[in-house]
Coordinates of C-alpha atoms in Angstrom, one line a residue:
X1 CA -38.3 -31.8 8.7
X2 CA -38.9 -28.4 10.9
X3 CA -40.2 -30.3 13.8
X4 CA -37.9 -33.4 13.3
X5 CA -35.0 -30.9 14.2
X6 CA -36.5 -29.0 16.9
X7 CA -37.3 -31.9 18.5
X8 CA -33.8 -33.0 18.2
X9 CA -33.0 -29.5 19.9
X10 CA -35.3 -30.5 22.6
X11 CA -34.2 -34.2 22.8
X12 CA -30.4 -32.3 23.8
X13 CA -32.0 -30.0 26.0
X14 CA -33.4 -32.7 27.9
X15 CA -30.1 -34.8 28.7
X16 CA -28.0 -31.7 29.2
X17 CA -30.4 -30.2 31.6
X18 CA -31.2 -33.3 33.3
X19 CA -35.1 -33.2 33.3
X20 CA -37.9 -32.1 31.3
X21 CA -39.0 -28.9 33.4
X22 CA -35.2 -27.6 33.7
X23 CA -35.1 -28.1 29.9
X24 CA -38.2 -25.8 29.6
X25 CA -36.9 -23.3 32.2
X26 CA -33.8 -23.2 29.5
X27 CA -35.9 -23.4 26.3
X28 CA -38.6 -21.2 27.7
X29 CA -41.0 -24.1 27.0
X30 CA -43.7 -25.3 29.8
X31 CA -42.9 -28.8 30.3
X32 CA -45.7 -30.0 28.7
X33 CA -44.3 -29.2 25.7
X34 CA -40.9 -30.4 26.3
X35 CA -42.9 -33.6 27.0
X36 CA -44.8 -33.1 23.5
X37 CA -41.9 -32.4 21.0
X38 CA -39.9 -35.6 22.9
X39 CA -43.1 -37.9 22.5
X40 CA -43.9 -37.0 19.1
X41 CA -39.7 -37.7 17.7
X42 CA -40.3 -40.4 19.2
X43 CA -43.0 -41.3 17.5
X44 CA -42.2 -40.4 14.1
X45 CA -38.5 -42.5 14.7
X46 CA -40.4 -45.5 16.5
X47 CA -38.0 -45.7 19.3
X48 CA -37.9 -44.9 22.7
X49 CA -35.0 -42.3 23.6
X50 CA -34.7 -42.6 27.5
X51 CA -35.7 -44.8 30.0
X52 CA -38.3 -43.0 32.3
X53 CA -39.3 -43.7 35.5
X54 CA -40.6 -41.3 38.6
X55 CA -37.2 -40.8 40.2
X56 CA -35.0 -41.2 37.7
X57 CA -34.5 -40.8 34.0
X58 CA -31.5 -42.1 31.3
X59 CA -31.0 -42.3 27.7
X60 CA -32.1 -46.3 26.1
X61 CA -28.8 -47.2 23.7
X62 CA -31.1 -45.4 20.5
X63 CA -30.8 -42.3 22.6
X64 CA -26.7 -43.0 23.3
X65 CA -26.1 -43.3 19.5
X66 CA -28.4 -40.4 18.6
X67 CA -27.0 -37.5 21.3
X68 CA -24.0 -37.5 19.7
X69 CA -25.1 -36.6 15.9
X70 CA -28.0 -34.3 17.1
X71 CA -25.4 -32.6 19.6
X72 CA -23.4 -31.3 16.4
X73 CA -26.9 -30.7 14.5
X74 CA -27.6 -28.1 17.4
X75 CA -23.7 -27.1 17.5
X76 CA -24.1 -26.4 13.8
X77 CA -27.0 -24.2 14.6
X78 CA -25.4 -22.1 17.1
X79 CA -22.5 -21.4 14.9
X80 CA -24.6 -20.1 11.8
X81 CA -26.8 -18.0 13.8
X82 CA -23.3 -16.8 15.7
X83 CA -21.5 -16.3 12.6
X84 CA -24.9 -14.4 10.8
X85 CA -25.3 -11.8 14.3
X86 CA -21.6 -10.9 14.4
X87 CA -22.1 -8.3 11.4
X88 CA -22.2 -5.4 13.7
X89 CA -19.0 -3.9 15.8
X90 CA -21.8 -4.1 19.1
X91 CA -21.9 -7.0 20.2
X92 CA -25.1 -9.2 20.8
X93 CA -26.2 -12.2 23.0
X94 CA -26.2 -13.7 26.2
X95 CA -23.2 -15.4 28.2
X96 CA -23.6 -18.1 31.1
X97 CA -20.9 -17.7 32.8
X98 CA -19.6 -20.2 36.6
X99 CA -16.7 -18.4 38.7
X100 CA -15.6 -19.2 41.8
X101 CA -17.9 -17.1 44.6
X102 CA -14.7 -15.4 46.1
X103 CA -13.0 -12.7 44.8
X104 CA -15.1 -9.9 44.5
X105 CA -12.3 -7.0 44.4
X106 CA -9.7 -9.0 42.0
X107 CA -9.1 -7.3 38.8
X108 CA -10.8 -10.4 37.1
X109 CA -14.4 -9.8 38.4
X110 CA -14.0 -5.8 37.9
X111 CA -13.0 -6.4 34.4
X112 CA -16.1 -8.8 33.5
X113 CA -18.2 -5.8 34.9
X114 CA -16.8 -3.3 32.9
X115 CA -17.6 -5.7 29.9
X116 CA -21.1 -5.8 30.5
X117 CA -20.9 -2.1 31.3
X118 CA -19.5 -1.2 27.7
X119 CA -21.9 -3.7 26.0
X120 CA -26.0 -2.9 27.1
X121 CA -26.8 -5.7 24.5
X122 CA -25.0 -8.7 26.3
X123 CA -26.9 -10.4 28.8
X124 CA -24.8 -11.9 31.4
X125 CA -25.9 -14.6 33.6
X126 CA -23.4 -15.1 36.2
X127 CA -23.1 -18.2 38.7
X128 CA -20.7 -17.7 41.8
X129 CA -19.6 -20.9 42.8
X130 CA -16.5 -22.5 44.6
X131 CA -17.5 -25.8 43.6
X132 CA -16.9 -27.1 39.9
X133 CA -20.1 -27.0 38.2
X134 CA -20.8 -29.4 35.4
X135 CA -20.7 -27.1 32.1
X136 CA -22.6 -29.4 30.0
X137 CA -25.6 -30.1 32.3
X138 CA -25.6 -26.5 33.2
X139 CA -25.8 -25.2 29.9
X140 CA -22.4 -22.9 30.5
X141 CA -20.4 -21.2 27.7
X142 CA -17.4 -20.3 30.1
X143 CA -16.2 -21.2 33.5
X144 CA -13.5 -19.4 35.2
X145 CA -11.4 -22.4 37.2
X146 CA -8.2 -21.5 39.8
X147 CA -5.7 -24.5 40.6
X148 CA -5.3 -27.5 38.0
X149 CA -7.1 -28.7 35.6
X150 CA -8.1 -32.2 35.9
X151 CA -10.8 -32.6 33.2
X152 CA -9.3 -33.3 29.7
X153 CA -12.9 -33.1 28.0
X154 CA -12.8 -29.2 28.6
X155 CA -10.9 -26.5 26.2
X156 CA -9.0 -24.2 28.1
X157 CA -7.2 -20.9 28.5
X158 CA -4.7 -20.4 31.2
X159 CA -5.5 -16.1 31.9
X160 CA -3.7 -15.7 34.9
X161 CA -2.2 -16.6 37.9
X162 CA -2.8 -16.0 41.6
X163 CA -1.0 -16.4 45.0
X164 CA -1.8 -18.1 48.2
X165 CA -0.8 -17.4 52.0
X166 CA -1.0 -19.6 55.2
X167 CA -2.5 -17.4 57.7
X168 CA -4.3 -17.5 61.5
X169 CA -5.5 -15.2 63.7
X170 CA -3.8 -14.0 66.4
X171 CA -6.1 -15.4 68.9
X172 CA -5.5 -18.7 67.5
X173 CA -1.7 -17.9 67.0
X174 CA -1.8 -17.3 71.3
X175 CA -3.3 -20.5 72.5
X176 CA 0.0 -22.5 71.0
X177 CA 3.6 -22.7 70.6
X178 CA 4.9 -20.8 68.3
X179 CA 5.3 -21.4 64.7
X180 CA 9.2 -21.1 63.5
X181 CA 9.2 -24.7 61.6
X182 CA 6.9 -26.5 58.9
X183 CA 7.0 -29.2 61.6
X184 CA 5.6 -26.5 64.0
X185 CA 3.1 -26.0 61.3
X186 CA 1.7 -29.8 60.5
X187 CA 0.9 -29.9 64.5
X188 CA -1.5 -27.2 63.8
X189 CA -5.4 -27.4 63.6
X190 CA -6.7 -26.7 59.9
X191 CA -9.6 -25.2 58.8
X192 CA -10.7 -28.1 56.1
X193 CA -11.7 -26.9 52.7
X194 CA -13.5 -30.0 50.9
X195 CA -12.6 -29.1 47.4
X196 CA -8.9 -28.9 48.3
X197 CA -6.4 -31.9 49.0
X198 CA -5.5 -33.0 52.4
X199 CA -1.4 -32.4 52.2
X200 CA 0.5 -29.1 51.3
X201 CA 3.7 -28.1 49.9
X202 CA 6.4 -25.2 50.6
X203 CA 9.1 -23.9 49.3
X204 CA 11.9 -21.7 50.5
X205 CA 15.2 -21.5 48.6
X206 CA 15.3 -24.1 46.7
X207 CA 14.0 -26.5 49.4
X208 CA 10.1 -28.2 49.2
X209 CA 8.3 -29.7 52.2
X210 CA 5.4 -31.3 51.9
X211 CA 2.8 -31.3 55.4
X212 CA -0.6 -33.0 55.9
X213 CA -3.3 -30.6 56.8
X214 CA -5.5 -33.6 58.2
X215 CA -5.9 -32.3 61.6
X216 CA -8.9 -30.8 61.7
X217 CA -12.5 -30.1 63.6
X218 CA -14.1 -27.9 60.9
X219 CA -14.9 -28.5 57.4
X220 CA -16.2 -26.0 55.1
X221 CA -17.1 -25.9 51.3
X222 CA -16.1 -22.4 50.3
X223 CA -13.2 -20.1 50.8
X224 CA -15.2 -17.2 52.0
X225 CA -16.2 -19.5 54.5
X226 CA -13.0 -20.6 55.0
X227 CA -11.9 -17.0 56.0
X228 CA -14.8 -16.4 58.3
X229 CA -13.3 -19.5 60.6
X230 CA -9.6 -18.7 60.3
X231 CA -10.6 -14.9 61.3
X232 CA -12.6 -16.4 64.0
X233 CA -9.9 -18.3 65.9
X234 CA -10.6 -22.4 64.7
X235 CA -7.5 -22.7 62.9
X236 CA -5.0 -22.1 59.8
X237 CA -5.3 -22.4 56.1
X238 CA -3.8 -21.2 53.0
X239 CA -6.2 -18.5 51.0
X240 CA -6.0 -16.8 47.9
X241 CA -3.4 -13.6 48.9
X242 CA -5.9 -10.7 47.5
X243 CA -8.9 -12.3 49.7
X244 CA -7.0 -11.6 53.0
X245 CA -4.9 -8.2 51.6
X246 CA -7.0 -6.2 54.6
X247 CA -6.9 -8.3 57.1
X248 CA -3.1 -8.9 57.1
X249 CA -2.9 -4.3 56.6
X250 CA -5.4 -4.9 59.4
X251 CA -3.8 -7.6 62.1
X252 CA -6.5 -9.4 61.9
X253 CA -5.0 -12.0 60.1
X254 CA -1.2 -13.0 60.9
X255 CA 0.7 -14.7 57.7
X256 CA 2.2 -18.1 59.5
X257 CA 6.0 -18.9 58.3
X258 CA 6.3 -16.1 55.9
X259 CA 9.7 -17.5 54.7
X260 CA 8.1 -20.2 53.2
X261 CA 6.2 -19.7 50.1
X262 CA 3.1 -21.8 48.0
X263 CA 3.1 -22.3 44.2
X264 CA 1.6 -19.9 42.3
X265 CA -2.0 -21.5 40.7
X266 CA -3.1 -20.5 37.7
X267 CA -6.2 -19.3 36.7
X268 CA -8.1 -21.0 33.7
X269 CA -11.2 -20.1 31.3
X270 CA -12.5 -23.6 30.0
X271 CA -15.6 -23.8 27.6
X272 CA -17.0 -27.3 27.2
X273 CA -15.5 -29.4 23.9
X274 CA -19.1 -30.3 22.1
X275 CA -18.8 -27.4 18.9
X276 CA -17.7 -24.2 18.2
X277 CA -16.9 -21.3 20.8
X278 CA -19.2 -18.7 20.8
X279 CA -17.3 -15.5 19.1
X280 CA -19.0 -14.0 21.9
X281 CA -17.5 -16.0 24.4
X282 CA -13.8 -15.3 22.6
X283 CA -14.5 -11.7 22.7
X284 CA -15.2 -11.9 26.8
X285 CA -12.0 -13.7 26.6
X286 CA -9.5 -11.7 25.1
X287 CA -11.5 -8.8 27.0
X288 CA -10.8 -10.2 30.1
X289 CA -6.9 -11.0 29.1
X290 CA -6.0 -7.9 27.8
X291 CA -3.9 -5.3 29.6
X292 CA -6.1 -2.4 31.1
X293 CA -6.1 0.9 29.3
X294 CA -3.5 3.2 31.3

């Protein structure tokens, strides 16, 4: 029965990972064995679990209506040996954590450090990354996620908020007209970020307009990026305030129509809905939510 459940554990390794050798990277298992404890469930169940060919691999309809069940056997698993190595006031474990790559100076990121600083015993892997990884597949127990949530499979925390600017250089700022009117502001050139939408709404007093920011000549996939090409002269965009804090102190970045303002996004913790949260992952979480000792 020993074997019939760890090769359950492996069967869910396998589909959440998306291959045999990144389920043994995860497991700490060479892939042969991966390949060993599959073949031999198999074996013992008489049915095939995914259809496998040299590019590509997918679960037969006995692996559908088995991922489920064994999903909650390993979900069960976790939570015992959770619930059994939380009898100490120091906390123990590891944390796979996906944030957005910007932000290295916000209070969020500091606080996450000081974390791991007060607990030696937590190993933290962190993955910077302005695109939304897949939790599931990448074996996460939290993601930090700024803007709206669009994916109703996730649980989620709203933990804060943050502010954005429209800004441009000043070198770009001289080569045109100047900008006193939204209208002023949809003839611009924009610096495309491909994870945001194409349009963009303002307020001031009340009032909302809503611009496209289709005019562009440069699209980039992070807002780091993003910054680098506004700095250097190819256009406007709206960034997160505290990632441009300098450069406005600075005048190297110029705030465009500072009468108008964005809507405040929020900042989210989600943790993927297939079994119990991690008390480890709570404590991070009402660590990083907490107000700062004075």
């Amino acid at each position: 029965m020993i074997d019939d459940y760890r090769g359950l554990a492996v069967f869910v390794a396998i589909v959440e990972a998306g291959s045999f050798s990144e389920a043994g990277r995860r497991l700490k298992l060479s892939t042969s064995v991966v390949s060993h404890h599959l073949s031999r469930l198999e074996a013992k169940l008489g049915v095939t679990l995914f259809f496998r060919s040299t590019r590509s691999m997918s679960l037969t309809p006995e692996g559908q209506a088995a991922l489920g069940p064994a999903r909650r056997m390993v979900a069960a698993g976790e939570e015992a040996l959770d619930l059994l190595g939380d009898t100490s006031e120091e906390p123990v474990g590891s944390l796979k954590i996906t944030m957005p790559a910007f932000g290295e100076r916000t209070r969020l990121r500091q606080r996450l450090w000081e974390f791991s600083q007060r607990h030696p015993m937590v190993a933290i892997s962190l993955h910077s990354s302005d695109k939304r990884d897949d939790l599931v597949k990448g074996g996460f127990d939290l993601a930090i996620r700024l803007g709206t949530l669009r994916d109703s499979s996730l649980k989620s925390r709203k933990i804060g908020t943050f502010r954005r600017v429209v800004v441009a250089s000043p070198d770009y700022l001289a080569t045109r007209a100047p900008i006193r009117t939204v209208e002023d502001l949809q003839h611009c050139e924009f610096v495309s970020i491909a994870m945001l939408p194409d349009t963009l709404t303002l307020w001031r007093q009340g009032q909302s307009a809503t611009i496209s920011t289709e005019n562009t000549r440069l699209e980039v996939d992070t807002i780091g990026t993003a910054k680098s090409a506004v700095l250097a002269g190819l256009g406007v965009q709206h960034l997160p305030h505290d990632e441009v804090l300098d450069e406005l102190a600075s005048g190297a970045l110029i705030q465009v129509l500072p009468d108008w303002s964005l809507p405040e996004l929020g900042i989210y913790a989600v943790w993927p809905e297939i079994g119990p949260q991690k008390k480890l992952t709570r404590r991070l979480l009402d660590f990083l939510t907490e107000k700062p000792e004075a």
